[in-house]
Structures are given as C-alpha cells and as structure tokens.
XYZ file of C-alpha atoms in Angstrom:
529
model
C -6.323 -11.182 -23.515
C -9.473 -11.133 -24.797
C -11.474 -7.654 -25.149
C -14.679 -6.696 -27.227
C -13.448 -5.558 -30.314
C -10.811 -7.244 -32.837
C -9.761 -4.120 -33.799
C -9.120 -2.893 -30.157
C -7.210 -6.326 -29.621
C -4.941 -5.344 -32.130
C -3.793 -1.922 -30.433
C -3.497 -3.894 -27.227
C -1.126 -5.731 -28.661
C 1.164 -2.997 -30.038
C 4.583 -2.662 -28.141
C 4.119 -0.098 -26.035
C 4.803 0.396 -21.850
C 3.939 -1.258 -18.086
C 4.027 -1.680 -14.255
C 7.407 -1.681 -15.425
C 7.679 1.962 -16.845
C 7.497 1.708 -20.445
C 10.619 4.030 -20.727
C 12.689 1.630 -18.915
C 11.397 -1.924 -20.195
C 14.138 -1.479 -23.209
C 17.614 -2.706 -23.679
C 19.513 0.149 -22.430
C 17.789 0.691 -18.883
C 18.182 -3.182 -18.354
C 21.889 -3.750 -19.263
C 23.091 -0.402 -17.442
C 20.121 -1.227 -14.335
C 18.873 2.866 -14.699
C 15.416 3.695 -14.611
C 15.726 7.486 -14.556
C 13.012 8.602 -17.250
C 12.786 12.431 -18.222
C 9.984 14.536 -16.517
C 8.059 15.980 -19.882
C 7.716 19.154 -18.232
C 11.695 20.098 -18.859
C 13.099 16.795 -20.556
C 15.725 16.108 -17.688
C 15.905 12.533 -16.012
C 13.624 12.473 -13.019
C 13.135 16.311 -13.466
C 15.969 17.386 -12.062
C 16.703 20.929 -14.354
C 13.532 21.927 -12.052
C 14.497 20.630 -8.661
C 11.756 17.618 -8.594
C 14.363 14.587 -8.166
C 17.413 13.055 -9.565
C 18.792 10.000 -10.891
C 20.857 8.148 -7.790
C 21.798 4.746 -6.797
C 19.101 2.542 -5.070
C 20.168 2.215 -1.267
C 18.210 -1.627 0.027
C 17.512 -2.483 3.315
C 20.635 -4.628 5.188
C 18.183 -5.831 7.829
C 18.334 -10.169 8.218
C 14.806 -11.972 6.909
C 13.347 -14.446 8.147
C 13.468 -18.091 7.757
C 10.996 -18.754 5.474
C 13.139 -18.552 2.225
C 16.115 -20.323 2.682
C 17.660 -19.119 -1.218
C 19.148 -16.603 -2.133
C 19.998 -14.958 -5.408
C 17.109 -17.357 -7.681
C 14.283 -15.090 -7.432
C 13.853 -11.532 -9.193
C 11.993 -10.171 -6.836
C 14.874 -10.617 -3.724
C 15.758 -6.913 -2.998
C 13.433 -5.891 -5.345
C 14.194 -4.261 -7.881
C 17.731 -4.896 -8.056
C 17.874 -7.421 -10.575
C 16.250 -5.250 -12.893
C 17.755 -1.603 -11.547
C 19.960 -0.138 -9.245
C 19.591 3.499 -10.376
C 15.995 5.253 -9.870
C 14.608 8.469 -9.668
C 14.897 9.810 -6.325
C 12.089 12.340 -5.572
C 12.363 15.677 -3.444
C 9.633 17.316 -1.523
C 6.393 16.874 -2.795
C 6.890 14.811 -5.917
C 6.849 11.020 -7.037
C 6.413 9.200 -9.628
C 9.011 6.969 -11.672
C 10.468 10.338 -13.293
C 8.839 12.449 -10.676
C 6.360 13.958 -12.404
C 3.683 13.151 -10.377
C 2.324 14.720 -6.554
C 2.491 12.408 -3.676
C -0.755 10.654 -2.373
C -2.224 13.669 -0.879
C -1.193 17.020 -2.524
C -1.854 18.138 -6.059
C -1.022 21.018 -8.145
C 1.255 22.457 -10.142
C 4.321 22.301 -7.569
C 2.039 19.618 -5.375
C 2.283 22.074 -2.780
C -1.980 22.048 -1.869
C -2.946 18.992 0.458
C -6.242 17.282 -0.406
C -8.295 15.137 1.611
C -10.319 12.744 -0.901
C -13.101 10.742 1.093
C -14.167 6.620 -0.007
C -17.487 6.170 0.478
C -19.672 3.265 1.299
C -20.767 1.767 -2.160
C -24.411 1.647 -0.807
C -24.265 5.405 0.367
C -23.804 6.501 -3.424
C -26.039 7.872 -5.662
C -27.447 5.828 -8.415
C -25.144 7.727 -10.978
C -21.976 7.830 -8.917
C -22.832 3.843 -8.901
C -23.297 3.861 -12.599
C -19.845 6.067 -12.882
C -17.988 4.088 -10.948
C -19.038 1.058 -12.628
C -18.346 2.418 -16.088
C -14.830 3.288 -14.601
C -14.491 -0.033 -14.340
C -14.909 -0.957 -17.443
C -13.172 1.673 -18.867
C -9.665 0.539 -16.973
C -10.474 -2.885 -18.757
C -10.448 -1.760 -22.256
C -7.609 0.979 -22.143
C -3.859 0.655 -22.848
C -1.917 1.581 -19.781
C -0.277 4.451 -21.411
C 2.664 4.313 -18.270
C 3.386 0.681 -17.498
C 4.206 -2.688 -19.416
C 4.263 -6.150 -17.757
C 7.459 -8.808 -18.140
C 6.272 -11.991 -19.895
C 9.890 -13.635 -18.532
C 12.556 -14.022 -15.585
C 15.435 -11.603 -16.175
C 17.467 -14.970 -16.733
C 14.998 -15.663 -19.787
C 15.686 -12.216 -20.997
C 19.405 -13.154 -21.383
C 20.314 -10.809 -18.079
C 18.762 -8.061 -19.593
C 20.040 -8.264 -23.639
C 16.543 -9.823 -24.279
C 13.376 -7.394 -23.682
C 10.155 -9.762 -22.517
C 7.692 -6.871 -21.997
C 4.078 -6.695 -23.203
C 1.424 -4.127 -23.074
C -1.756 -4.717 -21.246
C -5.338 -2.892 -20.137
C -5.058 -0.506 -16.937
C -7.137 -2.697 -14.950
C -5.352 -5.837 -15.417
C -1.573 -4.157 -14.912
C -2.947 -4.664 -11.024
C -4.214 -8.113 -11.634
C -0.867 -8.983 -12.797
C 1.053 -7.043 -10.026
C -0.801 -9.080 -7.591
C -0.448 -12.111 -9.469
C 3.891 -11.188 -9.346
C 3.698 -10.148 -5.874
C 2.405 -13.470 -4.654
C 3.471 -16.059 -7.331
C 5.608 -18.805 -6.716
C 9.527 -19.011 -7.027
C 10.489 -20.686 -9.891
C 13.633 -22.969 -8.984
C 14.540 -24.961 -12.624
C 13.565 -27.649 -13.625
C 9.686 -28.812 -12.167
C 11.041 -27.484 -9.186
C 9.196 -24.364 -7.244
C 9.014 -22.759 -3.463
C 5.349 -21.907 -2.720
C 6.238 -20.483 1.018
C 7.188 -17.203 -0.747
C 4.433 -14.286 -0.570
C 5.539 -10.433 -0.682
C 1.743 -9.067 -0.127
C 0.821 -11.547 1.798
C 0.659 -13.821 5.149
C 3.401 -11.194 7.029
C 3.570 -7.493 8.400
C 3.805 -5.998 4.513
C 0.088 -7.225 3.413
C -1.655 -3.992 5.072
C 0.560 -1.682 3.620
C 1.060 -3.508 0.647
C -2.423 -3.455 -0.610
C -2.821 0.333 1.017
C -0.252 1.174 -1.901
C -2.117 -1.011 -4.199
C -5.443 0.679 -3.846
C -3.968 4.172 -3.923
C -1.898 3.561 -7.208
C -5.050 1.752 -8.798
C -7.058 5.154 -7.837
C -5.030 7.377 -9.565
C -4.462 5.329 -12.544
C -8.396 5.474 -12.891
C -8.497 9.493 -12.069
C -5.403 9.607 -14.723
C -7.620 7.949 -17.354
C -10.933 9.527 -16.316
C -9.635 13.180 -15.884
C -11.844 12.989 -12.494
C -9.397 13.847 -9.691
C -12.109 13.255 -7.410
C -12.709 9.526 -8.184
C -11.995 7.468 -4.786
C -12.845 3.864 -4.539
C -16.061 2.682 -2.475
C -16.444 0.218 0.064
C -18.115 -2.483 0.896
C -18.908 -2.948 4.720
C -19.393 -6.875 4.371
C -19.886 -6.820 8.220
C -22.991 -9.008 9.734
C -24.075 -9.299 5.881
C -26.073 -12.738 5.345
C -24.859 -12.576 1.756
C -23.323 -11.330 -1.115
C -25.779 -7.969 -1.127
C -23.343 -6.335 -4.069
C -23.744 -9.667 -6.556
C -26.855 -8.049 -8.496
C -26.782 -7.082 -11.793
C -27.315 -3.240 -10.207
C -24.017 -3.417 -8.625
C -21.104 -6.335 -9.398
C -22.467 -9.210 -11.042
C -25.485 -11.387 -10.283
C -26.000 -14.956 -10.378
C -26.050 -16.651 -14.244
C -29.530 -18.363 -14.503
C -28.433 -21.686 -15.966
C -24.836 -21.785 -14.482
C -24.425 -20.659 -10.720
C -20.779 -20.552 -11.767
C -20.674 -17.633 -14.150
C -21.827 -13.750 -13.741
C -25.330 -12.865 -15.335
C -25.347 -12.160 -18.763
C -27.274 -8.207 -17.872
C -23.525 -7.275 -16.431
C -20.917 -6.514 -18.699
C -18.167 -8.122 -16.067
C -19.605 -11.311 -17.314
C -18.031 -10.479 -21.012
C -14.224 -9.752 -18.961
C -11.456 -12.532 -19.228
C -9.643 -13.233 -16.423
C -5.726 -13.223 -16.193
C -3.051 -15.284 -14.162
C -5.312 -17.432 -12.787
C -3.516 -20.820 -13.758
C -0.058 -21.189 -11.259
C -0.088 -25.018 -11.749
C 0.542 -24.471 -15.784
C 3.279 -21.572 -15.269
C 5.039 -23.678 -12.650
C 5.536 -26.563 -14.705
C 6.451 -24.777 -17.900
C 8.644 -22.384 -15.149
C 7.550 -19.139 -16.930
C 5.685 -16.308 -16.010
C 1.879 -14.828 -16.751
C 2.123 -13.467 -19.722
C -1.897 -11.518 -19.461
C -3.562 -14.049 -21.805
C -7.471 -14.264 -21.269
C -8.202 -17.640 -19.651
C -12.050 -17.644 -19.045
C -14.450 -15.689 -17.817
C -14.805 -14.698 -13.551
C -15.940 -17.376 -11.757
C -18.376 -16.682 -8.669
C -20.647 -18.978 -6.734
C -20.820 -16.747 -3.486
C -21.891 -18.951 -0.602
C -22.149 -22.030 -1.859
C -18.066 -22.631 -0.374
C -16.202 -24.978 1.722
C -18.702 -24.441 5.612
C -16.079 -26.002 7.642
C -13.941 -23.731 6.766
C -15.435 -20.647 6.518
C -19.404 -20.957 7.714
C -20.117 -17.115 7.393
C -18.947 -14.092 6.977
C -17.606 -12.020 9.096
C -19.430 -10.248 12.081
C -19.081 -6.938 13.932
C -18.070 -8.278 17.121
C -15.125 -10.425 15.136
C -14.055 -7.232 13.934
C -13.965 -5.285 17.025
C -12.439 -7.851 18.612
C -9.749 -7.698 16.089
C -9.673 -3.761 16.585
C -8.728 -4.546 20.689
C -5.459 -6.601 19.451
C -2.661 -4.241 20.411
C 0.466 -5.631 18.795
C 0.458 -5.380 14.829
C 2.931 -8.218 14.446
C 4.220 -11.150 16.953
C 6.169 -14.167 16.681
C 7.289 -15.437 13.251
C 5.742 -12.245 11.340
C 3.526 -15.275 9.234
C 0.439 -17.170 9.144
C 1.495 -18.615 12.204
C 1.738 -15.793 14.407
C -0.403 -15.439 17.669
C -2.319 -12.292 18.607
C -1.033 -10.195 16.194
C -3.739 -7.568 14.477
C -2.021 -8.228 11.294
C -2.501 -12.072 10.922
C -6.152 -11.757 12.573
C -7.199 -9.388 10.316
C -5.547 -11.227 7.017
C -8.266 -14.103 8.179
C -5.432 -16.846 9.519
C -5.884 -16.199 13.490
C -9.087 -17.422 14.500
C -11.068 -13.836 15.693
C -12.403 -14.642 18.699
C -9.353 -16.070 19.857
C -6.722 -14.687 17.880
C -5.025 -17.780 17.976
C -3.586 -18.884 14.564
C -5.252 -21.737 12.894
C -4.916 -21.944 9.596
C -7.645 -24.529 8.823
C -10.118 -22.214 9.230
C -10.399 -18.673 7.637
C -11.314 -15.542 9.063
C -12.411 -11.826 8.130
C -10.431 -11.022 4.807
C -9.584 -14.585 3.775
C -13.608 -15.353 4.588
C -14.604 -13.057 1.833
C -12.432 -14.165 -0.713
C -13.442 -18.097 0.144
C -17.031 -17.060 0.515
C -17.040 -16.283 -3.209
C -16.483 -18.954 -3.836
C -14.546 -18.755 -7.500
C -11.846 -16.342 -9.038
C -11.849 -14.348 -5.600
C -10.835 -17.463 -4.033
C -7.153 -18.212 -5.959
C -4.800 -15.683 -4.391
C -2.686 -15.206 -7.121
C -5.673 -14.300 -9.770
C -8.231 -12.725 -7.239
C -7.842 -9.280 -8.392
C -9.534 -10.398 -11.418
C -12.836 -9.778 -9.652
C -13.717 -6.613 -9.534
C -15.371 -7.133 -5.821
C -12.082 -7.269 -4.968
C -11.522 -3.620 -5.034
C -14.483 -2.987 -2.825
C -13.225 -5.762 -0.004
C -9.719 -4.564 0.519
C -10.962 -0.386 0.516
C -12.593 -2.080 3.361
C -10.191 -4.248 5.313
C -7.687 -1.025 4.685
C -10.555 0.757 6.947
C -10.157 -1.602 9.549
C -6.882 -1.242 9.101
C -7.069 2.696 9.570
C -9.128 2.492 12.554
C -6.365 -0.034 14.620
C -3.975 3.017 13.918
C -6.535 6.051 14.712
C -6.985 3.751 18.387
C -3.523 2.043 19.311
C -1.348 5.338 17.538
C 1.680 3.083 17.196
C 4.976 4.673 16.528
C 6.975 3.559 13.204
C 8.885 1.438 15.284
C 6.179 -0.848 15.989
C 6.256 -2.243 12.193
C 9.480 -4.925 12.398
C 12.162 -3.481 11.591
C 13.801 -6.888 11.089
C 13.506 -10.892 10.865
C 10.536 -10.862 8.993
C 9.931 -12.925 5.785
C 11.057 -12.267 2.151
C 10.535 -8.313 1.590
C 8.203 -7.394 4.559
C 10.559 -5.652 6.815
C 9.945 -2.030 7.634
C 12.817 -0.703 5.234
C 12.366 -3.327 2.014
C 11.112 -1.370 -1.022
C 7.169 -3.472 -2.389
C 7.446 -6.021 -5.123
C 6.763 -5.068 -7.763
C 5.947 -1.602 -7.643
C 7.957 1.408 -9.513
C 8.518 3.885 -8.386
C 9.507 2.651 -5.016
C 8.067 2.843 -1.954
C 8.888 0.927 1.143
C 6.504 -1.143 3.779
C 7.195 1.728 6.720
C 6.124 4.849 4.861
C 2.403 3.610 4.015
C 2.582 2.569 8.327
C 0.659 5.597 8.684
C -3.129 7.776 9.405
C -4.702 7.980 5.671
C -5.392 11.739 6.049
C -1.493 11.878 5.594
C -1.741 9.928 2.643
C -5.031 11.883 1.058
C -8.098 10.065 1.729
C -10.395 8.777 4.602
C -13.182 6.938 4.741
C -17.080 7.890 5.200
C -17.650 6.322 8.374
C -14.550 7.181 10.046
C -14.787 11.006 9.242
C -13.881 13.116 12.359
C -14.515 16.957 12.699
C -13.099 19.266 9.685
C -9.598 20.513 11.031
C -9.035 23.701 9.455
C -6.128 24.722 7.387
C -3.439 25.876 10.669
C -4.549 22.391 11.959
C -4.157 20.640 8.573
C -0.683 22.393 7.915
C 0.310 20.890 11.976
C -0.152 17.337 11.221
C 2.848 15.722 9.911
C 4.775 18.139 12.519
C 3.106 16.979 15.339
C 3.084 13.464 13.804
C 6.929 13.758 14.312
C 6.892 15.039 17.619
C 4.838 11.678 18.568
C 7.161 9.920 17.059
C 10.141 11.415 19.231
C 8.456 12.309 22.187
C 10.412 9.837 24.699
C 14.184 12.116 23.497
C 12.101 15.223 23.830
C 11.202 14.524 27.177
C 14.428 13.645 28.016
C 15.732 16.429 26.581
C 13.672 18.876 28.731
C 14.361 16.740 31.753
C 18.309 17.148 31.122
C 17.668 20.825 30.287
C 15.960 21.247 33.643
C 18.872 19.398 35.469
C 21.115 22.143 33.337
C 19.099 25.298 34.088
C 19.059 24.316 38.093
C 23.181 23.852 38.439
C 23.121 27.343 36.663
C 20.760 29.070 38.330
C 22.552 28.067 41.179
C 26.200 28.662 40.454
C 24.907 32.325 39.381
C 23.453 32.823 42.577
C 26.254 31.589 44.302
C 28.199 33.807 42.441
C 26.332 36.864 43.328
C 26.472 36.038 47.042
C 30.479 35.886 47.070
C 30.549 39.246 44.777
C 28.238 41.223 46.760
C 31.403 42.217 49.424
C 32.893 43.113 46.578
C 33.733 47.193 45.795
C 30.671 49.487 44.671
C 32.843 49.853 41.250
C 31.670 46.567 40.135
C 27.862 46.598 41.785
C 26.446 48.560 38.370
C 27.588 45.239 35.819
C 26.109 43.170 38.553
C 23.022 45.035 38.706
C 22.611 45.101 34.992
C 23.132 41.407 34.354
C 20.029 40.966 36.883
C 17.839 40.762 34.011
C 19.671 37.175 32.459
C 18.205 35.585 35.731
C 14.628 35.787 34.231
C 14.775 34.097 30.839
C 14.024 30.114 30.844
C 15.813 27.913 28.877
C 13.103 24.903 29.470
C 11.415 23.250 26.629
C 7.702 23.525 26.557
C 5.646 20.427 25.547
C-alpha cells in the first residue's frame, strides 16, 4: 500500500501482527488450531493465573442455514473460525479481548468493573476542533502499524493447511477495509470458478449487528492509538439532505476541480490509496486481497445511476421503516418482505417495504449516491464517509429496538444464510463474538447517540439494567411461575384451614401448638412483579 513516506513504507512492511492476532498468525497456533495468547499483565494464556479467561475449545452453532450456499467445507470462513482455530480464549466477567486483556464495550478500568456511557455525536454538532481531531484521527489510523492484528494474503489451503504462514502487516485503518472486504468477498471454488451469493455482513439478519461490532472495534482501535478514551465516532444524519453536505474540503473531501472523479487536492484523503477494491482480478487469479494500494478514492456524489436511486433518503422513508415490526421475514435475504432488516439495508422499497432489488433504498442509496469507491461493497470502507453513514444507519437501528423492545428470540435462531443465525460467531472477527449478543440497547454496549439521549439514570438505575433486561427477557415463565405459585399457595391455605377446623374438637393439650403455628398463616409465598 502506498503511504507518504518511503521510509514509513518500509516499517509497514516489516512482519509483524493483524485482524488475525499477530500472536497467533504463526506456525504453531495454525497447525495445533489454538489462539490462546498470554495476557501481559501475568504472562498466562488468556489471563487465566488472574481469573480473566482461559484457553477452551470453540463450541459453533449446530443450527441448519439456509439455502443460499449449497457447499460445504470450500470456504474458510464456514463456521468461522474453525479452519483456522478451534481453541480460543474464553473470557469471564467483564473482560474480552483475544487474550482477555481488554474491558467489554462498556466498562473500563483496571478490573473493567466501572460502566461508561460514551455518546456519538452529530458530525455537524461538533466543534471546529473536535472536527479537526477527528479528522486527524483519521489520518492517523492510515499511517500506523496495527500493533494487534495482521491480515492473511492466502486461503488456509494456499498456506499448506496451516505449515505455510500468508500473513502481512497493514495500517489500523485499512485492517477494517480488509475485514469488510473478507466478510463480503466471494467464494473461491478452483479453477475460474466462484459463488457470488455468499455475504456474511450483508443482505441477511447479521448486517445490523455485524457492522454494530464493526464500528465499536474500529472505535477502540482509534482510542487505543490516540490514548483518548473518549473518542466516539460522529454521525452523519443524511436524512432529507439535497446533497453530499460533508464532501467539502472542511469536512470529507470536496470535489477535484479538473476531475469530478477524484477528492480535492486541499484534503489529505485525496493522497490515501484504496485497498480491495478489484474482486474481478482476485477471482480470476482465485487469491485473496493482499492490502496493495490500487488508486486513489473515487467519489462523484450525485452524479449516479437516477433510476435506481433518484435521491436520498427522506424522513418519512425512515420512519416508515421505524413502524416495520418484524426484524427478519421470509428467506432472511434481499428478498425478504417487510422485514426492518432488509428495508433498512436499502433492498425493500421504503414506502412499501416490498423487496425490489432494482431499486435501492436508505443505506444502499448512500453508498450508490456516491457514486465511486462507496459504491463497490467489497472496497467501500475505503471511504472514510463510510464511517459516518453506518454510525448512522446503527442509530436507526437503535431506535427500532428502543420502540419494538424485541426479545433475543426475535433474531432467527435458525435457517438463515451462511453465518447469520443468532448463535454463529462474525467472520472474520477475533476474538469472537456472535450475531445475538450485539441484538441489544447500545447503553448496554457503552455508547448512545446525541439525538436519541433520554434522561440521565443514575447509578442504582444504571447498576438495574441488564437485570431488568433479563427479567424482560423471561417475563412470560415468571408469570407463569407466580400464576402456579398462586394455584400452590390457595390448595395450602386451604388444606391448613381445613386442618384447623377438624383439630379444633380436639383436647385443650394440643390447642397451645395450634395457637402458636397461627402466625405461618400470614407469610405469602407469591412472587411480586
């Protein structure tokens, strides 16, 4: 890839680590499938001499998929990450991380025992130096060595089953391009051969929580590299907008004066090389993106395909989108009808919610309304705007869950394509995490978002949360439970007072035990809801 500096080239290039930890892209951790790397803070795999994981066997989701892939054992990513490891670090309480060293999303310090509510903030709402910071974080992911993560430049097959190391290092920023590029590239079958209906971020029930993981792991990788814990990504509310209003050379990028193609020369994202962008060329040499710089972004906002997308998105398509009640329906893809999920990905139509995939809608309309890099699925991330669009759609995603509350049930559990069912751990993502746990408010997971904010609970209310979360959860057996306790409690009371009746002809030697076990009569055994 191409950066600004020769010299800085050549430390990119160094060996080093990736999105696959660098202390498991080696030899070892491929031919006995362990990723368990020692916690620095005592030296034991996944921490375990103080209590903050251990090393155990990966247990993957039995559930059946749905039809969409009909292989099985040709791509790395099936049951991710099993081709690569079946041991990882499994993390008590508190802690994550691939050796458990980190807090999860949502609690910090030393034992991550102190929640923390982080808030994202309308892009247009900042300061002009927040702005400037944010953009200069930015940049800063684009020129520094992921110090955690490598990528893999080949199939596990090319690596000779694991004998064969293909791992490179790359800049923080990019690590995501490429995990978005792996999550939604193509399966390579031999030969010329390839299966394009194969998506594990997208175009099923898995792409909201996907890129909700996505965003939160590219937040603390800047905050890791800044040393500002308070760093949350902004937003861009693209709603009713006539154009692209962040495409100046204050914000992302204006237009090039000569080529309508390219950024302006006044922003220093027009100097970035873009990654993964070229699917057709990997296909038909059947290898992987291996992070070399291919050009520079490409954006031409507006000037796109009308017919199918003439605008972009309004208010009243999203709310109407917000008023969809069931998250998922039908096939769990691009086809589905009146699902909340598919009509906010942009392949429902949103007045209708009808799918039509001719047209596209909300999030696909931004990323065809640009109109250049944004508009190639598997490279999009190379545009920084991209950042700023999905912190949004994730909003609209966390206001369908503030108004419908769905249980964890609602998420399919089953049937749904390639690595999108509730229990299937995210390609390509280490440590693990699976599609159901990120199915949740995101004050649970640390953050909210500016113009969502609800009144400041205080601490007894903040420590109540993911208690009465469960209770929600479980309220239909606690009802019944108090119902059947009732039932109880009534035959008791009323063998007891049977029991009384028949023993009061009794002799006045036994009337004193009587009298004392009065008192028993008067203590409920009901549950109170």
């Amino acid at each position: 890839m191409s950066l600004f500096a020769m010299g800085f080239l050549l430390v990119i290039l160094q060996p080093s680590t990736g999105q696959f930890p660098r202390a498991c892209a080696n030899t070892e951790s491929l031919l006995t499938k362990e990723c368990c790397p020692p916690w620095d803070g005592d030296g034991s795999p996944c921490g375990e001499l103080s209590r903050r994981g251990s090393c155990q066997n990966i247990l993957l989701s039995q559930a059946p998929l749905g039809p969409q892939f009909p292989f099985s054992g040709v791509d790395d990513r099936e049951d991710w990450p099993s081709v690569f490891y079946n041991r990882t670090c499994k993390c008590e309480g508190n802690f994550m991380g691939f050796n458990c060293g980190e807090c999860k999303f949502g609690f910090s310090g030393l034992n991550c025992t102190e929640r923390r509510l982080r808030t994202r903030r309308n892009i247009f709402q900042l300061t002009t130096s927040e702005k400037d910071k944010f953009l200069a974080y930015l940049n800063l992911a684009k020129n520094t060595p992921s110090q955690d993560y490598v990528i893999a430049t080949g199939t596990y097959t090319q690596m000779n089953n694991g004998s064969n190391p293909m791992f490179i290092n790359i800049n923080v920023y990019d690590v995501f391009v490429w995990m978005h590029y792996y999550a939604s590239r193509d399966t390579l079958l031999g030969g010329s051969n390839v299966w394009r209906d194969i998506d594990f971020a997208h175009e099923a029930p898995g792409f909201l929580p996907w890129h909700r993981v996505f965003l939160l792991m590219w937040e603390r990788e800047i905050q890791k590299i800044t040393g500002d814990e308070n760093f949350t990504i902004p937003y861009w509310d693209w709603r009713d907008a006539e154009d692209c209003v962040v495409c100046t050379d204050e914000y992302m990028g204006g237009r090039h004066p000569t080529n309508p193609n390219l950024l302006s020369p006044a922003s220093f994202f027009s100097s970035w090389q873009v990654i993964c962008t070229r699917s057709e060329e990997y296909n038909s040499q059947q290898a992987l993106c291996n992070a070399t710089g291919e050009g520079p972004i490409l954006r031409n906002p507006g000037n796109n395909d009308k017919s199918r997308t003439p605008r972009l998105p309004s208010s009243a398509e999203v709310e109407f989108c917000l008023s969809l009640t069931q998250y998922e329906s039908g096939p769990m893809d691009k086809m589905a009808n009146y699902s909340f999920r598919n009509t906010l990905e942009g392949f429902a139509d949103p007045r209708t919610a009808i799918s039509n995939v001719s047209q596209s809608g909300l999030h696909n309309a931004l990323h065809i309304y640009m109109n250049g890099s944004m508009s190639q699925v598997q490279g999009s991330a190379n545009d920084p705007i991209f950042v700023l669009h999905h912190a949004f759609v994730d909003s609209i995603f966390e206001q369908w869950l503030r108004r419908h509350r769905p249980m964890l049930e609602v998420y399919p559990a089953a049937n749904a394509p390639i690595g999108h069912n509730r229990e299937n751990y995210m390609v390509p993502f280490i440590p693990l995490y699976r599609n159901g746990e990120f199915f949740k408010p995101s004050r649970e997971l640390g953050y909210d978002y500016e113009y969502l904010q609800e009144p400041e609970l205080d601490s007894f209310q903040e420590f109540l949360i993911p208690y009465l979360e469960q209770a929600r959860q479980i309220w239909a057996w606690l009802v019944g439970a108090a119902v059947i306790g009732g039932i109880v409690t009534a035959v008791l009371t009323g063998l007891v007072l049977a029991c009384r009746k028949k023993r009061r002809g009794t002799s006045s030697e036994i009337q004193p035990l009587l009298t004392e076990s009065e008192d028993y009569n008067n203590i409920s055994y009901q549950s109170n809801f």
